[in-house]
Amino acid sequence: MEQTFIMIKPDGVQRGLVSPIPRLYTEQPLRACLNLAIGFCSGLLEPSLIIGFVFAISLLQIGDIISRFEKKGYYLKAMKFMNVEKSFAQQHYADLSAQPFFAKLVDYIISGPVVAMVWEGKDVVLTGRRIIGATRPWEAAPGTIRGDHAVEVSRNVIHGSDSVENGKKEIALWFPGGLAEWKSNLHPWIYEN
Ligand code: IDP
Ligand code: MG
């Protein structure tokens, strides 16, 4: 099945889209506790608890973006929370290196941690782009992530591969170690084949 690379950019991580932490705690305390527990456990596995704590907070913030893809019927095949090196950001956006905004774009992507993900499903590249919305947030339809949560093109919250081919390239770049192999038990209820 088709796969796409989705990245929540540093502003998306920082802004806590849709679910500010206090609201999440009052409205969805179970989910908040679960996220915190996952973050704490990851802290135990990681070299420092602080990384786990940051991961916990970030999961609270990015949960709604992940939910949009999950609820649609796509499968999360890989996810990591990380800081990006400058040279890596330049490689990811190599196709745009001639653009006047390239240097700024690279600085933006390395300005804080990002959440890198691979999602799988039928037509996930095109549909993922529709869920994300147009590059320029003022052109993005209401209901899309950028349409609802971004103002500036240089602060547009999220990245999604623009073709199957580029998706493959980006997945290989961001997840050289491969992806999780799994299939949801709900698969026959979402997909015909
Ligand atoms: P996309 O993210 O919707 O695929 P691209 O054209 O591939 O859009 O551009 C990559 C990223 O570069 C955009 O998401 C946006 O953050 C940034 N960008 C695009 N155009 C501009 C611009 O005119 N000024 C500043 N940043 C831009
Ligand atoms: Mg692009």
XYZ file of C-alpha atoms and ligand atoms in Angstrom:
221
model
C 0.000 0.000 0.000
C 1.017 3.610 -0.565
C 3.078 5.436 2.039
C 3.750 9.087 2.764
C 6.157 11.033 4.930
C 4.475 13.488 7.287
C 6.369 15.851 9.577
C 4.987 18.154 12.223
C 7.261 21.171 11.957
C 8.725 22.978 14.987
C 5.872 25.528 15.167
C 3.318 22.699 15.135
C 5.088 21.023 18.046
C 5.437 24.268 20.004
C 1.926 25.557 19.505
C 0.076 22.582 20.871
C -2.517 22.551 18.133
C -6.147 22.173 19.174
C -5.379 20.594 22.526
C -3.677 22.953 24.927
C -2.478 20.821 27.837
C -4.947 22.154 30.448
C -7.914 21.525 28.152
C -6.730 18.015 27.401
C -6.440 17.309 31.120
C -9.971 18.471 31.878
C -11.652 17.083 28.775
C -9.685 13.895 28.160
C -7.921 13.001 31.407
C -7.468 9.347 30.464
C -5.742 10.197 27.212
C -3.622 12.807 28.930
C -2.500 10.273 31.550
C -1.811 7.646 28.895
C 0.315 10.092 26.915
C 2.207 11.077 30.027
C 2.819 7.417 30.871
C 4.120 6.730 27.354
C 6.381 9.748 27.647
C 7.620 8.620 31.051
C 8.334 5.082 29.823
C 10.150 6.416 26.798
C 12.165 8.509 29.241
C 13.235 5.319 30.989
C 14.311 3.789 27.694
C 16.067 6.937 26.512
C 19.348 8.057 28.034
C 17.720 10.870 29.935
C 14.368 11.353 31.627
C 14.214 14.861 30.288
C 13.866 13.571 26.730
C 10.957 11.435 27.895
C 9.351 14.405 29.602
C 9.629 16.533 26.481
C 8.238 13.627 24.484
C 5.265 13.390 26.862
C 4.474 17.071 26.541
C 4.842 16.941 22.793
C 2.558 13.960 22.438
C -0.103 15.951 24.221
C 0.342 18.689 21.687
C 0.503 16.681 18.503
C -2.242 14.229 19.363
C -4.887 15.919 17.295
C -2.823 15.922 14.137
C -2.123 12.228 14.541
C -5.820 11.597 15.217
C -6.830 13.068 11.877
C -4.780 10.490 9.988
C -5.691 7.664 12.329
C -9.435 8.344 12.241
C -9.364 8.509 8.454
C -8.165 4.909 8.291
C -4.423 5.267 7.740
C -1.779 3.255 9.550
C 1.120 4.754 11.464
C 4.208 2.850 10.338
C 6.922 4.940 12.011
C 7.222 7.957 14.274
C 10.050 9.786 15.989
C 10.502 13.010 17.886
C 13.803 14.616 17.029
C 15.952 17.625 16.379
C 17.182 18.007 12.831
C 20.724 18.926 11.782
C 21.139 21.767 9.320
C 22.689 19.556 6.625
C 19.828 17.077 7.034
C 17.205 19.815 6.619
C 19.055 21.019 3.512
C 18.963 17.494 2.124
C 15.256 17.102 2.863
C 14.461 20.357 1.054
C 17.172 19.975 -1.643
C 14.611 20.498 -4.435
C 13.974 24.011 -3.089
C 17.636 25.006 -2.725
C 17.356 27.597 -5.517
C 14.413 29.351 -3.837
C 15.053 32.714 -2.170
C 13.437 31.452 1.044
C 15.607 28.293 1.247
C 17.963 29.494 4.012
C 15.027 30.729 6.106
C 13.172 27.469 5.526
C 16.144 25.444 6.763
C 16.485 27.676 9.856
C 12.764 27.204 10.516
C 12.985 23.410 10.350
C 15.967 23.270 12.714
C 14.479 25.810 15.156
C 13.041 23.118 17.419
C 12.093 19.469 17.563
C 9.911 17.941 14.869
C 7.745 14.835 14.762
C 8.574 12.642 11.770
C 6.042 10.014 10.729
C 5.238 7.520 8.009
C 1.575 6.886 7.270
C 0.269 4.129 5.028
C -3.025 3.641 3.215
C -4.882 3.940 -0.051
C -4.058 7.232 -1.804
C -2.410 8.453 1.383
C -0.069 10.858 -0.452
C -2.816 12.876 -2.149
C -5.340 12.530 0.654
C -2.646 13.401 3.195
C -1.986 16.627 1.289
C -5.715 17.352 1.373
C -5.853 16.777 5.124
C -2.878 19.145 5.483
C -4.205 21.828 3.131
C -2.571 24.210 0.654
C 1.033 25.363 1.143
C -0.056 28.969 1.664
C -2.325 28.924 4.710
C -4.488 31.731 3.339
C -5.323 29.411 0.435
C -5.867 26.364 2.647
C -9.512 25.379 3.077
C -11.107 25.564 6.512
C -11.104 22.090 8.028
C -7.562 21.386 6.843
C -4.685 21.506 9.332
C -3.099 24.554 7.714
C -6.483 26.133 7.010
C -7.408 25.906 10.668
C -4.073 26.452 12.361
C -1.659 28.522 10.295
C -1.324 32.080 9.002
C 2.109 32.358 7.362
C 3.570 30.176 4.598
C 6.829 30.191 6.568
C 5.006 28.860 9.671
C 2.670 26.320 8.127
C 2.865 23.677 10.828
C 3.236 20.464 8.859
C 4.901 18.768 5.892
C 3.542 16.036 3.642
C 5.166 14.330 0.652
C 3.879 15.688 -2.657
C 4.174 12.473 -4.700
C 4.548 8.742 -4.184
C 8.079 8.915 -5.546
C 9.125 11.784 -3.234
C 7.412 9.979 -0.374
C 9.699 6.988 -0.959
C 12.768 9.242 -1.041
C 11.774 11.094 2.137
C 10.938 7.884 4.009
C 14.336 6.431 3.062
C 16.031 9.639 4.259
C 14.184 9.950 7.576
C 13.801 6.269 8.434
C 16.824 4.456 6.988
C 16.305 1.648 9.500
C 12.976 0.649 7.966
C 9.395 0.678 9.179
C 7.154 -1.296 11.478
C 5.422 -4.248 9.823
C 1.862 -4.507 11.041
C -1.715 -4.587 9.856
C -4.706 -3.403 11.839
C -7.371 -5.950 12.747
C -9.830 -3.346 11.502
C -8.336 -3.486 8.005
C -11.264 -5.342 6.361
C -13.662 -2.797 7.872
C -11.808 0.128 6.308
C -10.533 -1.353 3.029
C -12.193 -3.565 0.457
C -8.956 -5.492 -0.207
P 4.586 22.053 0.715
O 5.143 22.038 2.123
O 3.112 22.367 0.733
O 4.919 20.818 -0.062
P 6.641 23.406 -0.843
O 6.407 24.247 -2.038
O 7.259 22.062 -1.023
O 5.257 23.294 -0.039
O 7.541 24.264 0.155
C 8.110 23.675 1.280
C 7.958 24.614 2.442
O 8.685 25.800 2.193
C 6.533 25.094 2.695
O 5.743 24.171 3.425
C 6.771 26.355 3.459
O 7.053 26.092 4.844
C 8.035 26.885 2.810
N 7.705 27.888 1.789
C 7.121 27.667 0.590
N 6.968 28.823 -0.086
C 7.455 29.788 0.715
C 7.586 31.211 0.578
O 7.197 31.820 -0.432
N 8.168 31.872 1.629
C 8.605 31.249 2.742
N 8.510 29.919 2.912
C 7.937 29.198 1.912
Mg 6.735 20.100 -0.715
